[in-house]
Coordinates of C-alpha atoms in Angstrom, one line a residue:
Chain A
M1 CA 33.2 110.0 84.2
Q2 CA 33.0 106.8 82.3
P3 CA 34.1 106.8 78.6
D4 CA 31.1 107.5 76.6
A5 CA 31.2 105.2 73.5
A6 CA 27.9 106.6 72.3
L7 CA 29.7 109.8 71.5
I8 CA 31.3 108.1 68.5
P9 CA 29.1 107.1 65.5
F10 CA 29.4 103.4 65.1
P11 CA 31.1 102.9 61.8
G12 CA 29.7 99.5 60.8
P13 CA 26.3 98.0 60.1
G14 CA 26.0 95.8 63.2
P15 CA 27.4 93.2 65.5
G16 CA 29.5 90.4 63.9
W17 CA 30.6 92.7 61.1
T18 CA 34.4 93.1 60.6
P19 CA 35.2 96.8 60.1
G20 CA 37.4 97.9 57.1
I21 CA 40.3 100.2 57.7
D22 CA 38.1 103.1 56.7
G23 CA 35.9 102.5 59.6
L24 CA 38.8 102.4 62.0
V25 CA 40.3 105.6 60.6
D26 CA 36.9 107.3 60.8
C27 CA 36.6 106.2 64.4
L28 CA 39.9 108.0 65.2
L29 CA 39.4 111.0 62.9
G30 CA 36.0 112.1 64.2
D31 CA 34.1 114.8 62.3
R32 CA 37.0 117.0 61.2
P33 CA 40.1 116.1 59.2
P34 CA 43.3 116.9 61.1
R35 CA 45.4 119.9 60.3
V36 CA 47.7 118.9 57.5
W37 CA 50.9 120.5 58.7
S38 CA 50.5 119.1 62.2
L39 CA 49.6 115.6 60.9
L40 CA 52.7 115.5 58.7
V41 CA 54.8 116.3 61.8
T42 CA 53.2 113.3 63.5
I43 CA 53.9 111.1 60.4
F44 CA 57.6 111.9 60.3
G45 CA 57.8 111.8 64.1
D46 CA 56.4 108.3 64.4
L47 CA 57.4 106.6 61.2
A48 CA 60.7 108.3 60.2
R49 CA 62.4 109.4 63.4
D50 CA 65.6 107.5 62.7
G51 CA 68.3 109.3 60.9
S52 CA 68.2 107.3 57.7
A53 CA 64.4 106.8 57.4
R54 CA 62.9 108.4 54.3
L55 CA 59.2 108.6 53.3
G56 CA 58.3 108.8 49.6
G57 CA 55.7 111.2 48.3
Q58 CA 53.5 108.3 47.2
L59 CA 53.4 106.7 50.6
I60 CA 52.6 110.1 52.2
N61 CA 49.8 110.6 49.8
R62 CA 48.4 107.1 50.4
L63 CA 48.4 107.7 54.2
T64 CA 46.9 111.2 54.0
D65 CA 44.3 110.4 51.4
R66 CA 42.6 108.0 53.7
M67 CA 42.6 110.7 56.4
R68 CA 40.5 112.9 54.1
L69 CA 43.4 115.4 53.3
K70 CA 43.6 116.9 49.8
P71 CA 46.8 116.2 47.8
E72 CA 47.2 119.9 47.1
A73 CA 47.1 120.7 50.8
V74 CA 49.6 118.0 51.5
R75 CA 52.0 119.4 48.8
V76 CA 51.7 122.9 50.3
A77 CA 52.4 121.6 53.8
L78 CA 55.4 119.6 52.7
H79 CA 56.8 122.7 51.0
R80 CA 56.2 124.7 54.2
L81 CA 57.9 122.1 56.4
R82 CA 60.9 122.1 54.0
K83 CA 61.1 125.9 54.2
D84 CA 60.9 125.7 58.0
S85 CA 63.9 123.2 57.9
W86 CA 61.8 120.6 59.6
I87 CA 62.2 118.1 56.7
E88 CA 64.5 117.9 53.6
S89 CA 63.8 116.1 50.3
E90 CA 65.7 114.5 47.4
R91 CA 64.5 113.1 44.1
A92 CA 64.5 109.4 43.5
G93 CA 63.3 108.6 40.0
R94 CA 59.7 109.9 39.6
Q95 CA 59.1 110.8 43.2
S96 CA 60.5 112.8 46.1
L97 CA 61.9 111.2 49.3
Y98 CA 61.4 113.2 52.5
R99 CA 63.2 112.9 55.8
L100 CA 63.6 114.9 59.0
T101 CA 66.4 117.4 59.2
P102 CA 68.7 117.0 62.3
S103 CA 66.7 119.9 63.8
G104 CA 63.3 118.4 63.0
R105 CA 64.6 115.1 64.5
T106 CA 65.8 116.8 67.7
Q107 CA 62.4 118.5 68.2
S108 CA 60.5 115.3 67.4
R109 CA 62.6 113.4 69.9
A110 CA 62.2 116.1 72.6
A111 CA 58.4 115.6 72.4
S112 CA 58.6 111.8 72.4
P113 CA 58.9 111.1 76.2
L114 CA 55.6 112.9 76.8
I115 CA 53.8 111.2 73.9
Y116 CA 55.0 107.6 74.3
A117 CA 55.4 107.4 78.1
R118 CA 53.7 104.4 79.7
T119 CA 53.4 106.3 83.0
A120 CA 52.3 109.7 84.0
P121 CA 55.0 112.3 83.3
A122 CA 55.1 113.3 87.0
E123 CA 54.5 111.4 90.2
L124 CA 55.3 114.2 92.7
A125 CA 53.6 117.5 93.1
W126 CA 55.0 120.4 95.2
L127 CA 53.1 123.5 96.2
V128 CA 55.3 126.6 95.6
L129 CA 54.5 129.8 97.5
A130 CA 56.3 133.0 96.3
D131 CA 56.4 136.4 97.9
R132 CA 56.4 138.3 94.6
T133 CA 54.0 137.6 91.7
E134 CA 56.1 135.4 89.6
M135 CA 53.8 134.3 86.8
P136 CA 55.9 135.6 83.8
E137 CA 59.0 133.6 84.8
G138 CA 56.8 130.7 85.9
A139 CA 56.3 129.0 82.6
A140 CA 60.0 128.5 82.1
S141 CA 60.4 127.3 85.7
G142 CA 57.9 124.4 85.3
I143 CA 55.5 126.0 87.8
V144 CA 51.7 126.0 87.0
W145 CA 50.5 129.1 88.8
I146 CA 47.1 128.7 90.3
L147 CA 47.1 132.0 92.2
P148 CA 49.3 135.1 91.9
H149 CA 51.6 133.8 94.6
A150 CA 51.0 130.1 94.5
G151 CA 51.7 127.3 92.0
L152 CA 52.2 123.6 91.5
T153 CA 55.3 121.9 90.1
T154 CA 56.7 118.5 89.9
Y155 CA 60.3 119.7 90.3
P156 CA 62.1 119.7 93.6
P157 CA 62.8 123.0 95.5
R158 CA 65.2 125.3 93.7
D159 CA 64.5 128.8 94.9
P160 CA 65.3 129.3 98.6
G161 CA 63.0 132.4 98.5
H162 CA 60.0 130.0 97.9
L163 CA 58.1 127.8 100.3
H164 CA 57.9 124.3 98.9
L165 CA 55.6 121.8 100.4
P166 CA 55.0 118.3 99.0
L167 CA 51.4 117.4 97.9
P168 CA 51.0 113.6 98.7
A169 CA 48.7 111.6 96.5
D170 CA 46.1 111.5 99.3
T171 CA 45.9 115.3 99.7
H172 CA 42.4 116.8 99.4
V173 CA 42.8 119.1 96.4
P174 CA 39.8 121.5 96.1
G175 CA 38.1 121.8 92.7
W176 CA 39.1 125.4 92.1
I177 CA 42.8 124.3 92.1
R178 CA 42.2 121.3 89.8
T179 CA 40.4 123.4 87.2
R180 CA 43.3 125.9 87.1
V181 CA 45.8 123.0 86.6
C182 CA 43.9 121.9 83.5
D183 CA 41.1 123.8 81.7
E184 CA 37.8 122.2 80.8
N185 CA 38.5 122.3 77.1
L186 CA 41.5 119.9 77.6
V187 CA 39.4 117.8 80.0
R188 CA 36.7 117.4 77.3
M189 CA 39.3 116.6 74.6
A190 CA 40.6 113.8 76.8
H191 CA 37.1 112.5 77.6
E192 CA 36.2 112.4 73.9
F193 CA 39.5 110.9 72.8
E194 CA 39.1 108.2 75.5
A195 CA 35.7 107.3 74.0
R196 CA 37.3 106.9 70.5
L197 CA 40.0 104.6 72.0
V198 CA 37.4 102.4 73.7
R199 CA 35.5 102.0 70.5
L200 CA 38.7 101.4 68.5
D201 CA 39.8 98.8 71.0
D202 CA 36.4 97.0 70.4
L203 CA 36.7 97.3 66.6
C204 CA 40.4 96.1 66.5
G205 CA 39.4 93.1 68.6
S206 CA 37.6 91.6 65.6
R207 CA 40.5 92.4 63.2
P208 CA 43.4 90.2 64.3
R209 CA 46.0 91.5 61.7
F210 CA 46.7 94.7 59.9
G211 CA 48.9 95.3 56.9
P212 CA 51.9 97.8 57.1
I213 CA 50.0 100.7 55.7
E214 CA 46.9 100.1 57.8
T215 CA 49.2 99.8 60.8
A216 CA 50.9 103.0 59.9
M217 CA 47.6 104.9 59.5
L218 CA 46.3 103.7 62.8
R219 CA 49.6 104.5 64.7
V220 CA 49.7 108.0 63.2
L221 CA 46.2 108.8 64.1
L222 CA 46.6 107.4 67.6
V223 CA 49.8 109.3 68.2
H224 CA 48.3 112.5 66.6
G225 CA 45.2 112.4 68.7
W226 CA 47.1 111.8 71.9
R227 CA 49.9 114.3 71.1
R228 CA 47.4 117.2 71.0
I229 CA 46.4 116.3 74.6
A230 CA 49.7 115.1 76.1
L231 CA 51.7 118.1 75.0
K232 CA 49.1 120.6 76.3
A233 CA 48.7 118.9 79.7
P234 CA 50.9 120.3 82.4
T235 CA 53.7 118.1 83.8
L236 CA 51.9 117.2 87.0
P237 CA 50.7 114.0 88.6
D238 CA 47.1 112.9 87.8
H239 CA 46.0 113.5 91.5
V240 CA 46.0 117.3 91.1
F241 CA 44.0 117.2 87.8
P242 CA 40.2 117.6 87.7
E243 CA 38.3 114.5 88.9
T244 CA 36.9 114.2 85.3
W245 CA 40.4 114.1 83.8
R246 CA 40.7 111.0 81.6
G247 CA 44.3 111.7 80.4
G248 CA 45.7 108.8 82.4
S249 CA 43.2 106.4 80.9
C250 CA 44.0 107.7 77.4
R251 CA 47.7 107.3 78.0
S252 CA 47.4 103.6 79.0
R253 CA 45.0 102.8 76.1
V254 CA 47.2 104.5 73.6
T255 CA 50.3 102.6 74.7
A256 CA 48.4 99.3 74.7
L257 CA 47.1 99.9 71.2
L258 CA 50.6 101.0 69.9
D259 CA 52.0 97.7 71.4
R260 CA 49.5 95.8 69.2
L261 CA 50.5 97.9 66.2
P262 CA 54.3 97.8 66.0
R263 CA 55.9 100.5 63.9
P264 CA 56.3 99.1 60.4
H265 CA 59.7 99.4 58.7
P266 CA 59.7 101.9 55.8
D267 CA 60.7 99.2 53.4
D268 CA 57.6 97.2 54.3
L269 CA 55.5 100.3 53.7
V270 CA 56.9 100.8 50.2
A271 CA 56.4 97.1 49.5
D272 CA 52.8 97.4 50.7
I273 CA 52.1 100.3 48.2
T274 CA 53.5 98.5 45.3
A275 CA 51.7 95.2 46.2
Chain B
M1 CA 70.7 135.6 118.5
Q2 CA 72.2 135.0 122.0
P3 CA 70.6 136.6 125.0
D4 CA 72.4 139.9 125.6
A5 CA 72.8 140.4 129.3
A6 CA 74.7 143.6 128.7
L7 CA 71.4 145.1 127.7
I8 CA 70.3 145.2 131.4
P9 CA 72.1 147.5 133.8
F10 CA 73.7 145.4 136.6
P11 CA 71.8 146.4 139.7
G12 CA 74.5 145.7 142.3
P13 CA 78.0 147.0 143.1
G14 CA 80.0 143.9 142.1
P15 CA 80.6 140.1 142.3
G16 CA 79.9 138.5 145.6
W17 CA 77.3 141.0 146.5
T18 CA 73.8 139.7 147.3
P19 CA 71.1 141.7 145.6
G20 CA 68.2 143.1 147.5
I21 CA 64.7 142.6 146.2
D22 CA 64.8 146.1 144.7
G23 CA 67.6 145.1 142.4
L24 CA 65.6 142.0 141.3
V25 CA 62.5 144.1 140.7
D26 CA 64.5 146.7 138.7
C27 CA 66.0 143.9 136.6
L28 CA 62.5 142.8 135.6
L29 CA 60.9 146.3 135.4
G30 CA 63.4 147.9 133.1
D31 CA 63.2 151.6 132.4
R32 CA 59.5 152.2 132.5
P33 CA 57.0 151.3 135.2
P34 CA 54.3 149.0 133.9
R35 CA 50.8 150.2 133.1
V36 CA 48.8 150.1 136.4
W37 CA 45.6 148.7 135.1
S38 CA 47.4 145.9 133.2
L39 CA 49.6 145.1 136.2
L40 CA 46.7 144.8 138.5
V41 CA 45.1 142.3 136.1
T42 CA 48.3 140.3 136.4
I43 CA 48.3 140.5 140.2
F44 CA 44.8 139.2 140.5
G45 CA 45.3 136.7 137.8
D46 CA 48.4 135.2 139.4
L47 CA 47.8 135.6 143.2
A48 CA 44.0 135.5 143.5
R49 CA 42.6 133.4 140.7
D50 CA 40.8 131.0 143.2
G51 CA 37.2 131.9 143.9
S52 CA 37.8 132.7 147.6
A53 CA 41.1 134.5 147.3
R54 CA 41.0 138.2 148.4
L55 CA 43.7 140.7 148.3
G56 CA 43.7 143.7 150.8
G57 CA 44.4 147.2 149.7
Q58 CA 47.5 147.3 152.0
L59 CA 49.0 144.3 150.3
I60 CA 48.3 145.7 146.8
N61 CA 49.9 149.0 147.8
R62 CA 53.0 147.1 149.1
L63 CA 53.4 145.2 145.9
T64 CA 52.8 148.2 143.6
D65 CA 54.9 150.6 145.5
R66 CA 58.0 148.7 144.9
M67 CA 57.1 148.6 141.2
R68 CA 57.2 152.4 141.2
L69 CA 53.5 152.8 140.8
K70 CA 51.9 155.8 142.5
P71 CA 49.2 155.0 145.2
E72 CA 46.7 157.5 143.5
A73 CA 47.2 155.7 140.1
V74 CA 46.6 152.4 141.8
R75 CA 43.4 153.7 143.5
V76 CA 42.1 155.0 140.2
A77 CA 42.9 151.7 138.4
L78 CA 41.2 149.6 141.2
H79 CA 38.1 151.8 140.8
R80 CA 38.1 151.3 137.0
L81 CA 38.5 147.5 137.4
R82 CA 35.5 147.5 139.7
K83 CA 33.5 149.6 137.2
D84 CA 34.4 147.1 134.5
S85 CA 33.2 144.3 136.7
W86 CA 36.7 142.7 136.6
I87 CA 37.0 142.8 140.4
E88 CA 34.6 143.5 143.3
S89 CA 35.4 144.8 146.8
E90 CA 34.2 144.6 150.4
R91 CA 35.2 146.5 153.5
A92 CA 37.1 144.7 156.3
G93 CA 37.7 147.0 159.2
R94 CA 40.0 149.9 158.0
Q95 CA 40.8 148.5 154.6
S96 CA 39.1 147.1 151.4
L97 CA 39.4 143.5 150.3
Y98 CA 39.4 142.9 146.5
R99 CA 38.7 139.7 144.5
L100 CA 38.0 138.8 140.9
T101 CA 34.3 138.7 139.8
P102 CA 33.2 135.4 138.2
S103 CA 33.6 137.2 134.8
G104 CA 37.1 138.5 135.7
R105 CA 38.1 135.0 136.9
T106 CA 36.8 133.4 133.7
Q107 CA 38.8 135.8 131.5
S108 CA 41.9 135.3 133.7
R109 CA 41.6 131.5 133.4
A110 CA 41.1 131.7 129.6
A111 CA 44.5 133.4 129.2
S112 CA 46.3 131.0 131.6
P113 CA 47.1 128.2 129.2
L114 CA 49.1 130.6 127.0
I115 CA 50.9 132.2 129.9
Y116 CA 51.7 129.3 132.1
A117 CA 52.2 126.6 129.4
R118 CA 55.5 124.7 129.7
T119 CA 55.5 123.8 126.0
A120 CA 54.8 125.8 122.8
P121 CA 51.1 126.4 122.3
A122 CA 51.3 124.6 118.9
E123 CA 53.3 121.8 117.5
L124 CA 51.8 121.4 114.1
A125 CA 51.5 124.0 111.3
W126 CA 49.4 123.8 108.2
L127 CA 49.5 125.9 105.2
V128 CA 46.0 127.0 104.1
L129 CA 45.4 128.1 100.5
A130 CA 42.1 129.8 99.8
D131 CA 40.5 130.8 96.5
R132 CA 39.0 134.0 97.9
T133 CA 40.7 136.6 99.9
E134 CA 39.7 135.5 103.4
M135 CA 41.5 137.8 105.7
P136 CA 38.5 139.3 107.6
E137 CA 37.2 136.0 108.6
G138 CA 40.7 134.7 109.2
A139 CA 41.4 136.0 112.7
A140 CA 38.4 134.1 114.1
S141 CA 39.4 131.0 112.3
G142 CA 42.9 130.8 113.8
I143 CA 44.6 131.4 110.5
V144 CA 47.6 133.8 110.3
W145 CA 47.4 135.2 106.7
I146 CA 50.8 135.7 105.1
L147 CA 49.4 136.5 101.6
P148 CA 45.9 137.4 100.4
H149 CA 45.2 133.7 99.7
A150 CA 47.6 131.9 101.9
G151 CA 47.9 131.5 105.7
L152 CA 49.3 129.3 108.4
T153 CA 47.3 127.7 111.2
T154 CA 47.8 125.0 113.8
Y155 CA 44.3 123.7 113.5
P156 CA 43.5 120.7 111.3
P157 CA 41.5 121.1 108.0
R158 CA 38.0 122.4 108.4
D159 CA 37.0 124.1 105.1
P160 CA 36.9 121.6 102.2
G161 CA 37.2 124.6 99.9
H162 CA 40.8 125.2 101.2
L163 CA 44.0 123.3 100.3
H164 CA 45.6 122.2 103.6
L165 CA 49.2 121.0 103.6
P166 CA 51.2 120.1 106.7
L167 CA 54.5 122.0 107.4
P168 CA 56.8 119.6 109.0
A169 CA 59.4 121.0 111.5
D170 CA 62.2 120.5 109.0
T171 CA 60.5 122.6 106.3
H172 CA 62.6 125.4 104.9
V173 CA 60.4 128.4 105.7
P174 CA 61.7 131.6 103.9
G175 CA 62.3 134.7 105.9
W176 CA 59.4 136.7 104.3
I177 CA 56.9 134.2 105.7
R178 CA 58.5 134.2 109.2
T179 CA 58.4 138.0 109.5
R180 CA 54.7 137.9 108.6
V181 CA 54.0 135.3 111.3
C182 CA 55.6 137.6 113.9
D183 CA 56.5 141.2 113.5
E184 CA 59.9 142.6 114.5
N185 CA 58.6 144.5 117.4
L186 CA 57.4 141.3 119.2
V187 CA 60.7 139.6 118.2
R188 CA 62.6 142.5 119.9
M189 CA 60.4 142.4 123.0
A190 CA 61.1 138.7 123.4
H191 CA 64.8 139.2 122.9
E192 CA 65.0 141.9 125.5
F193 CA 62.8 140.0 128.0
E194 CA 65.0 136.9 127.6
A195 CA 68.1 139.1 128.5
R196 CA 66.2 140.2 131.7
L197 CA 65.4 136.5 132.5
V198 CA 69.1 135.5 132.1
R199 CA 70.2 138.2 134.4
L200 CA 67.4 137.5 136.9
D201 CA 68.4 133.8 136.9
D202 CA 72.0 134.8 137.8
L203 CA 70.9 137.2 140.5
C204 CA 68.4 134.7 142.1
G205 CA 71.2 132.1 142.2
S206 CA 72.9 134.0 145.0
R207 CA 69.6 134.5 146.9
P208 CA 68.5 131.0 148.0
R209 CA 65.2 132.1 149.7
F210 CA 62.6 134.8 149.3
G211 CA 59.8 135.9 151.6
P212 CA 56.1 135.7 150.6
I213 CA 55.9 139.3 149.4
E214 CA 59.2 139.2 147.6
T215 CA 58.1 136.0 145.9
A216 CA 54.8 137.6 144.9
M217 CA 56.5 140.6 143.4
L218 CA 58.9 138.5 141.4
R219 CA 56.1 136.2 140.2
V220 CA 53.9 139.1 139.2
L221 CA 56.6 140.8 137.2
L222 CA 57.6 137.5 135.5
V223 CA 54.1 136.7 134.5
H224 CA 53.4 140.3 133.5
G225 CA 56.5 140.6 131.3
W226 CA 55.8 137.2 129.6
R227 CA 52.1 137.8 129.3
R228 CA 52.6 140.8 127.0
I229 CA 54.6 138.6 124.7
A230 CA 52.7 135.2 125.0
L231 CA 49.3 136.7 124.4
K232 CA 50.5 138.7 121.3
A233 CA 52.3 135.8 119.7
P234 CA 50.3 133.7 117.1
T235 CA 49.4 130.2 118.1
L236 CA 51.9 128.5 115.8
P237 CA 54.9 126.3 116.4
D238 CA 58.3 128.0 116.9
H239 CA 59.6 126.6 113.6
V240 CA 57.6 129.1 111.5
F241 CA 58.7 132.1 113.6
P242 CA 61.6 134.3 112.7
E243 CA 65.1 132.8 113.3
T244 CA 65.7 135.4 115.9
W245 CA 62.5 134.6 117.8
R246 CA 63.4 133.9 121.5
G247 CA 59.8 133.3 122.7
G248 CA 60.6 129.6 123.2
S249 CA 63.5 130.4 125.5
C250 CA 61.5 133.0 127.4
R251 CA 58.8 130.4 128.0
S252 CA 61.1 127.8 129.5
R253 CA 63.0 130.3 131.6
V254 CA 59.7 131.8 132.9
T255 CA 58.3 128.4 133.9
A256 CA 61.6 127.4 135.5
L257 CA 61.7 130.6 137.5
L258 CA 58.1 130.3 138.6
D259 CA 58.9 126.7 139.7
R260 CA 61.5 128.2 142.0
L261 CA 59.0 130.9 143.3
P262 CA 55.9 128.9 144.3
R263 CA 52.7 131.0 144.5
P264 CA 52.4 132.2 148.1
H265 CA 49.1 131.7 150.0
P266 CA 47.2 135.0 150.5
D267 CA 47.3 134.4 154.3
D268 CA 51.1 134.2 154.2
L269 CA 51.2 137.5 152.3
V270 CA 49.1 139.2 155.0
A271 CA 51.3 137.8 157.7
D272 CA 54.4 139.1 155.8
I273 CA 53.0 142.6 155.8
T274 CA 52.2 142.7 159.4
A275 CA 55.5 141.1 160.4

């Protein structure tokens, strides 16, 4: 399946036009605003993952406002994240400064390898054949069960009661196995996200530079869009996914775009607001 | 499991003694006389497989008498084999001459590769994974089903709806798979037959030569004992059988013994009776 750029409404009036940041944000956002709580997790995870990094309420509002989130909803979500011990806050003059708690930081870092990886999270696949129906225990063991007694995993043999056979990349994997590895909803999400990335790449090409806040907005939306897919996809090599799976293309497009949009320093973000 | 020669009662009085043919026949026969009908199929299959080869009633009685089969039972079985069009007969003076019908010969020849093969009937094993429960159709397709959706076969991929993965000889195959490849009854039959072959090998060592009829009797009993195992065992390589499977050892011992006991010409058998 080729990325279908026609899926995404073109945000500008025609060729030769230089898109504003709103057009780029719209391109990544699509029709629906993101969930506030989840987007804040992405903001802290991408922009403030270091122990000392703090994000002011003003900066958070500036970022979320452009993403069509209401200030009240953001306030409620920040309160909830504090109650869940994901973030903590302190007063600094007229505004609050927020940062990840050690626990929030640990969980953000745990998800990072899957989100920021430049390569597929798995290269090898093994077929596992079990005598008993092992589904309940399966999730914890990293096995994606495709039949009551059979599953796929990227991890090497552990249980001597299982038959483990490697699945080389040139194995003919029938469609019914591929669709059980990854459901069609996730396949469609990746397909649509790829189309946004293609369009964004085009639009960014005519915008050579971005300010710190613009950069932060684009990074957050890129990471947020990809995170929803990358964390749901099973840890298996692309060659066992459905033929129409575009996750690999999304991954390389996201990392290439993030390379063009280096993470701004929190101080530069503050300076950009007050400028 | 080592071959257990103590299983078989020693047929002679002590070391240095040269066993008579009865001792050798008893060693192969064991406790129970073979089934008459089945043994006659072996006799014709081994001694008279060529189109022109005929076996006289007198020769058949001489062979079967030493194998503790009653002449009436042999007569009934010969009659039944004629009715089933496996053999046909003609009169020659005072006795009947029997030979395989074209159909009997075809069926005897079809079984030959499995019985007389010097090597395992299969070297490669594939795991087959099917979406539907395919057991009924499985037998015809050469797949040994070990789970409702999973089986082993030596034949290369045919159905694109199946996942086929090769099982190299160094694969760790769990016990529960091996016991479904070959049940414990067949494993025990092979174990016991191997013990008889070990003992026969010892006994034959002290008997450098056998006459035509003696040779024929030993051949028939060797082929008959091995046939019951070889035709029941699935066409799969030894490395997926139970660890205690001695079929491979039986096969090489049987072929080595048959090499020492070349098939006698029917004329020499007749000459041996009248001698």
